[in-house]
Amino acid sequence: MFTNAAIIAQLTAGKPIALITDAGTPLVSDPGSRLVAAATLNDIPVVAIPGASALLAALVVSGIPADQFTFIGFLPRKGRDRQRAIEVIVRSTVATVIYEAPGRVADTLHDIAGAGAGDRAASVSRELTKKFEETRRGTVSSLAVHYETADAKGEFVIVIAGAEDRESSDEELREAVAEMKRDGTSSREITDRLMSQFGIARNRAYKLAHE
């Protein structure tokens, strides 16, 4: 098996190399990003060749507004990290896209419903761009019930509609900032998260992040 260093050496010597994956798009929930980062550090040109993308295909067929969206990939499996990720989904005012393994689709939907997004529109797609492609639409809660007993096989993509846009109070925002600071999040990242999760203006987000 080639190491990144060995591949970089070949690229530096002028050998063209293609990075492919046997499922999905390279670098999207895929470790190929380490190789691309190494290539860019060595001033080696990197060219993307468009192909099938489960992420974009799921958004297209979901029927959910997707002018803006957040891609999370696979959620943490348990613990506080999973809870935080689900809280981000529930608070977000834009669509969220999640990848999930067949055996965990129902549990993930139940967890999101239990966190307060049960009535939110959602879609669950599997085997996108393949022979047995299928998409089911409904609410988060109804889809959770369906996949308790459904024959769930293949690669799954879940799309969750964003929450209704509402004005967040300074108190709510400061609580979110305090929690992020406890986790060691930088002020710059806090600013970006406030903008994406709560839909507030950059100047307001910046001010709260630096208080």
mmCIF file of C-alpha atoms in Angstrom:
data_model
loop_
_atom_site.group_PDB
_atom_site.id
_atom_site.type_symbol
_atom_site.label_atom_id
_atom_site.label_comp_id
_atom_site.label_asym_id
_atom_site.label_seq_id
_atom_site.Cartn_x
_atom_site.Cartn_y
_atom_site.Cartn_z
ATOM 1 C CA MET A 1 0.000 0.000 0.000
ATOM 2 C CA PHE A 2 1.391 3.412 -0.977
ATOM 3 C CA THR A 3 1.950 6.077 1.650
ATOM 4 C CA ASN A 4 1.196 9.732 0.988
ATOM 5 C CA ALA A 5 4.944 10.434 0.960
ATOM 6 C CA ALA A 6 5.521 7.784 -1.711
ATOM 7 C CA ILE A 7 2.708 9.169 -3.863
ATOM 8 C CA ILE A 8 3.960 12.741 -3.464
ATOM 9 C CA ALA A 9 7.425 11.575 -4.568
ATOM 10 C CA GLN A 10 5.937 10.110 -7.743
ATOM 11 C CA LEU A 11 3.906 13.251 -8.419
ATOM 12 C CA THR A 12 6.952 15.425 -7.894
ATOM 13 C CA ALA A 13 8.784 13.276 -10.430
ATOM 14 C CA GLY A 14 6.092 14.127 -12.975
ATOM 15 C CA LYS A 15 3.927 11.006 -12.824
ATOM 16 C CA PRO A 16 0.164 11.706 -13.146
ATOM 17 C CA ILE A 17 -1.937 9.966 -10.485
ATOM 18 C CA ALA A 18 -5.735 9.675 -10.222
ATOM 19 C CA LEU A 19 -7.455 9.467 -6.833
ATOM 20 C CA ILE A 20 -10.691 7.464 -7.042
ATOM 21 C CA THR A 21 -13.019 5.838 -4.544
ATOM 22 C CA ASP A 22 -15.200 2.749 -4.792
ATOM 23 C CA ALA A 23 -18.192 4.564 -3.275
ATOM 24 C CA GLY A 24 -19.223 8.199 -3.592
ATOM 25 C CA THR A 25 -17.067 11.215 -4.296
ATOM 26 C CA PRO A 26 -13.405 11.384 -3.220
ATOM 27 C CA LEU A 27 -12.797 13.660 -0.198
ATOM 28 C CA VAL A 28 -16.512 13.780 0.754
ATOM 29 C CA SER A 29 -16.538 11.684 3.945
ATOM 30 C CA ASP A 30 -13.400 10.127 2.511
ATOM 31 C CA PRO A 31 -9.775 10.183 3.778
ATOM 32 C CA GLY A 32 -8.368 11.332 0.438
ATOM 33 C CA SER A 33 -8.222 14.879 1.801
ATOM 34 C CA ARG A 34 -4.900 14.064 3.477
ATOM 35 C CA LEU A 35 -3.304 13.307 0.122
ATOM 36 C CA VAL A 36 -4.733 16.427 -1.502
ATOM 37 C CA ALA A 37 -3.478 18.551 1.413
ATOM 38 C CA ALA A 38 0.002 17.043 0.989
ATOM 39 C CA ALA A 39 -0.106 17.724 -2.747
ATOM 40 C CA THR A 40 -1.053 21.375 -2.297
ATOM 41 C CA LEU A 41 1.713 21.857 0.286
ATOM 42 C CA ASN A 42 4.139 20.650 -2.381
ATOM 43 C CA ASP A 43 2.684 22.966 -5.060
ATOM 44 C CA ILE A 44 1.384 19.998 -7.056
ATOM 45 C CA PRO A 45 -1.686 20.864 -9.209
ATOM 46 C CA VAL A 46 -4.911 19.124 -8.168
ATOM 47 C CA VAL A 47 -7.776 18.883 -10.686
ATOM 48 C CA ALA A 48 -11.308 17.745 -9.804
ATOM 49 C CA ILE A 49 -13.184 15.620 -12.344
ATOM 50 C CA PRO A 50 -16.951 15.848 -11.664
ATOM 51 C CA GLY A 51 -18.833 12.599 -11.188
ATOM 52 C CA ALA A 52 -21.794 11.129 -9.341
ATOM 53 C CA SER A 53 -22.325 12.697 -5.909
ATOM 54 C CA ALA A 54 -24.793 11.205 -3.424
ATOM 55 C CA LEU A 55 -24.794 14.473 -1.483
ATOM 56 C CA LEU A 56 -25.996 16.596 -4.413
ATOM 57 C CA ALA A 57 -28.262 13.895 -5.853
ATOM 58 C CA ALA A 58 -30.068 13.578 -2.503
ATOM 59 C CA LEU A 59 -30.639 17.332 -2.325
ATOM 60 C CA VAL A 60 -32.007 17.420 -5.876
ATOM 61 C CA VAL A 61 -34.601 14.680 -5.295
ATOM 62 C CA SER A 62 -35.510 15.595 -1.705
ATOM 63 C CA GLY A 63 -38.068 18.257 -2.589
ATOM 64 C CA ILE A 64 -36.588 20.362 0.238
ATOM 65 C CA PRO A 65 -35.395 23.943 -0.432
ATOM 66 C CA ALA A 66 -31.640 23.736 -0.860
ATOM 67 C CA ASP A 67 -30.463 27.201 -1.913
ATOM 68 C CA GLN A 68 -28.332 26.897 1.210
ATOM 69 C CA PHE A 69 -27.440 23.708 3.049
ATOM 70 C CA THR A 70 -25.062 22.188 5.577
ATOM 71 C CA PHE A 71 -23.289 18.885 4.950
ATOM 72 C CA ILE A 72 -22.435 16.989 8.125
ATOM 73 C CA GLY A 73 -21.525 13.574 6.755
ATOM 74 C CA PHE A 74 -21.645 10.775 9.316
ATOM 75 C CA LEU A 75 -22.790 11.780 12.801
ATOM 76 C CA PRO A 76 -20.761 10.740 15.843
ATOM 77 C CA ARG A 77 -22.148 7.415 17.048
ATOM 78 C CA LYS A 78 -22.720 8.272 20.690
ATOM 79 C CA GLY A 79 -22.097 10.603 23.594
ATOM 80 C CA ARG A 80 -21.972 14.339 23.880
ATOM 81 C CA ASP A 81 -20.474 14.802 20.412
ATOM 82 C CA ARG A 82 -23.531 13.152 18.864
ATOM 83 C CA GLN A 83 -25.867 15.256 20.978
ATOM 84 C CA ARG A 84 -24.122 18.464 19.923
ATOM 85 C CA ALA A 85 -24.273 17.519 16.246
ATOM 86 C CA ILE A 86 -28.004 16.818 16.501
ATOM 87 C CA GLU A 87 -28.564 20.125 18.291
ATOM 88 C CA VAL A 88 -26.866 21.869 15.363
ATOM 89 C CA ILE A 89 -29.252 20.139 12.931
ATOM 90 C CA VAL A 90 -32.334 21.062 14.964
ATOM 91 C CA ARG A 91 -31.327 24.728 15.263
ATOM 92 C CA SER A 92 -30.211 25.158 11.667
ATOM 93 C CA THR A 93 -32.427 27.289 9.424
ATOM 94 C CA VAL A 94 -31.024 25.651 6.263
ATOM 95 C CA ALA A 95 -31.258 22.076 4.988
ATOM 96 C CA THR A 96 -28.869 19.545 6.517
ATOM 97 C CA VAL A 97 -27.471 16.510 4.712
ATOM 98 C CA ILE A 98 -26.327 13.423 6.647
ATOM 99 C CA TYR A 99 -24.759 10.157 5.562
ATOM 100 C CA GLU A 100 -25.833 7.095 7.526
ATOM 101 C CA ALA A 101 -25.233 3.361 7.665
ATOM 102 C CA PRO A 102 -28.259 1.080 7.005
ATOM 103 C CA GLY A 103 -28.499 -0.230 10.553
ATOM 104 C CA ARG A 104 -28.572 3.221 12.133
ATOM 105 C CA VAL A 105 -31.063 5.110 9.939
ATOM 106 C CA ALA A 106 -34.052 4.610 12.281
ATOM 107 C CA ASP A 107 -32.057 5.454 15.430
ATOM 108 C CA THR A 108 -30.661 8.633 13.885
ATOM 109 C CA LEU A 109 -34.090 9.812 12.749
ATOM 110 C CA HIS A 110 -35.564 9.038 16.183
ATOM 111 C CA ASP A 111 -32.758 10.992 17.874
ATOM 112 C CA ILE A 112 -33.348 14.020 15.635
ATOM 113 C CA ALA A 113 -37.108 13.799 16.202
ATOM 114 C CA GLY A 114 -36.584 13.531 19.955
ATOM 115 C CA ALA A 115 -34.447 16.671 19.921
ATOM 116 C CA GLY A 116 -37.372 18.691 18.571
ATOM 117 C CA ALA A 117 -37.412 18.230 14.797
ATOM 118 C CA GLY A 118 -39.996 15.466 14.530
ATOM 119 C CA ASP A 119 -42.389 17.508 12.389
ATOM 120 C CA ARG A 120 -39.651 18.759 10.077
ATOM 121 C CA ALA A 121 -39.805 17.701 6.404
ATOM 122 C CA ALA A 122 -37.170 15.144 5.468
ATOM 123 C CA SER A 123 -36.153 12.662 2.806
ATOM 124 C CA VAL A 124 -34.192 9.424 2.971
ATOM 125 C CA SER A 125 -32.427 8.222 -0.176
ATOM 126 C CA ARG A 126 -30.449 5.062 -0.744
ATOM 127 C CA GLU A 127 -28.291 3.650 -3.530
ATOM 128 C CA LEU A 128 -28.362 6.972 -5.392
ATOM 129 C CA THR A 129 -27.363 6.807 -9.081
ATOM 130 C CA LYS A 130 -27.441 3.002 -8.864
ATOM 131 C CA LYS A 131 -29.905 0.325 -10.021
ATOM 132 C CA PHE A 132 -31.933 0.165 -6.800
ATOM 133 C CA GLU A 133 -32.114 3.903 -6.151
ATOM 134 C CA GLU A 134 -34.981 4.836 -3.833
ATOM 135 C CA THR A 135 -36.121 8.014 -2.066
ATOM 136 C CA ARG A 136 -38.794 8.212 0.623
ATOM 137 C CA ARG A 137 -40.164 11.558 1.832
ATOM 138 C CA GLY A 138 -42.141 12.533 4.921
ATOM 139 C CA THR A 139 -41.566 14.017 8.341
ATOM 140 C CA VAL A 140 -38.587 13.037 10.453
ATOM 141 C CA SER A 141 -40.898 11.149 12.825
ATOM 142 C CA SER A 142 -42.800 9.252 10.131
ATOM 143 C CA LEU A 143 -39.587 8.210 8.410
ATOM 144 C CA ALA A 144 -38.137 7.074 11.729
ATOM 145 C CA VAL A 145 -41.113 4.762 12.229
ATOM 146 C CA HIS A 146 -40.868 3.437 8.673
ATOM 147 C CA TYR A 147 -37.205 2.501 8.976
ATOM 148 C CA GLU A 148 -37.772 0.637 12.227
ATOM 149 C CA THR A 149 -39.032 -2.267 10.115
ATOM 150 C CA ALA A 150 -38.009 -1.415 6.542
ATOM 151 C CA ASP A 151 -35.475 -3.585 4.762
ATOM 152 C CA ALA A 152 -32.703 -0.982 4.910
ATOM 153 C CA LYS A 153 -29.869 -1.902 2.584
ATOM 154 C CA GLY A 154 -27.326 0.202 0.727
ATOM 155 C CA GLU A 155 -25.813 3.619 1.289
ATOM 156 C CA PHE A 156 -28.172 6.178 2.841
ATOM 157 C CA VAL A 157 -28.401 9.961 2.626
ATOM 158 C CA ILE A 158 -30.789 11.846 4.914
ATOM 159 C CA VAL A 159 -31.891 15.404 4.149
ATOM 160 C CA ILE A 160 -33.548 17.426 6.934
ATOM 161 C CA ALA A 161 -35.348 20.703 6.185
ATOM 162 C CA GLY A 162 -34.196 23.793 8.039
ATOM 163 C CA ALA A 163 -36.133 25.240 10.948
ATOM 164 C CA GLU A 164 -38.387 28.217 10.399
ATOM 165 C CA ASP A 165 -36.294 31.358 10.395
ATOM 166 C CA ARG A 166 -36.780 33.265 13.608
ATOM 167 C CA GLU A 167 -34.984 36.006 15.454
ATOM 168 C CA SER A 168 -32.791 34.515 18.176
ATOM 169 C CA SER A 169 -32.496 36.435 21.436
ATOM 170 C CA ASP A 170 -29.116 37.649 22.664
ATOM 171 C CA GLU A 171 -29.568 35.423 25.710
ATOM 172 C CA GLU A 172 -29.995 32.319 23.532
ATOM 173 C CA LEU A 173 -27.019 33.267 21.396
ATOM 174 C CA ARG A 174 -24.801 33.944 24.404
ATOM 175 C CA GLU A 175 -25.680 30.534 25.838
ATOM 176 C CA ALA A 176 -24.612 28.940 22.558
ATOM 177 C CA VAL A 177 -21.381 30.982 22.554
ATOM 178 C CA ALA A 178 -20.610 29.999 26.161
ATOM 179 C CA GLU A 179 -21.055 26.313 25.312
ATOM 180 C CA MET A 180 -18.770 26.578 22.286
ATOM 181 C CA LYS A 181 -16.108 28.388 24.319
ATOM 182 C CA ARG A 182 -16.239 25.638 26.948
ATOM 183 C CA ASP A 183 -15.463 23.206 24.125
ATOM 184 C CA GLY A 184 -12.427 25.263 23.119
ATOM 185 C CA THR A 185 -13.922 26.631 19.886
ATOM 186 C CA SER A 186 -12.046 29.614 18.459
ATOM 187 C CA SER A 187 -13.729 33.009 18.122
ATOM 188 C CA ARG A 188 -13.486 32.788 14.334
ATOM 189 C CA GLU A 189 -15.255 29.414 14.262
ATOM 190 C CA ILE A 190 -17.867 30.642 16.750
ATOM 191 C CA THR A 191 -18.608 33.552 14.399
ATOM 192 C CA ASP A 192 -19.065 31.175 11.458
ATOM 193 C CA ARG A 193 -21.268 28.796 13.462
ATOM 194 C CA LEU A 194 -23.510 31.585 14.718
ATOM 195 C CA MET A 195 -24.025 32.748 11.151
ATOM 196 C CA SER A 196 -24.780 29.266 9.765
ATOM 197 C CA GLN A 197 -26.809 27.867 12.666
ATOM 198 C CA PHE A 198 -28.781 30.967 13.666
ATOM 199 C CA GLY A 199 -28.771 32.942 10.410
ATOM 200 C CA ILE A 200 -27.543 36.161 12.014
ATOM 201 C CA ALA A 201 -25.442 38.861 10.361
ATOM 202 C CA ARG A 202 -21.653 38.632 10.513
ATOM 203 C CA ASN A 203 -21.192 41.810 12.539
ATOM 204 C CA ARG A 204 -23.599 40.578 15.221
ATOM 205 C CA ALA A 205 -22.002 37.128 15.270
ATOM 206 C CA TYR A 206 -18.510 38.650 15.502
ATOM 207 C CA LYS A 207 -19.498 40.882 18.416
ATOM 208 C CA LEU A 208 -21.012 37.985 20.390
ATOM 209 C CA ALA A 209 -18.056 35.708 19.687
ATOM 210 C CA HIS A 210 -15.594 38.281 21.041
ATOM 211 C CA GLU A 211 -17.464 39.342 24.179
#
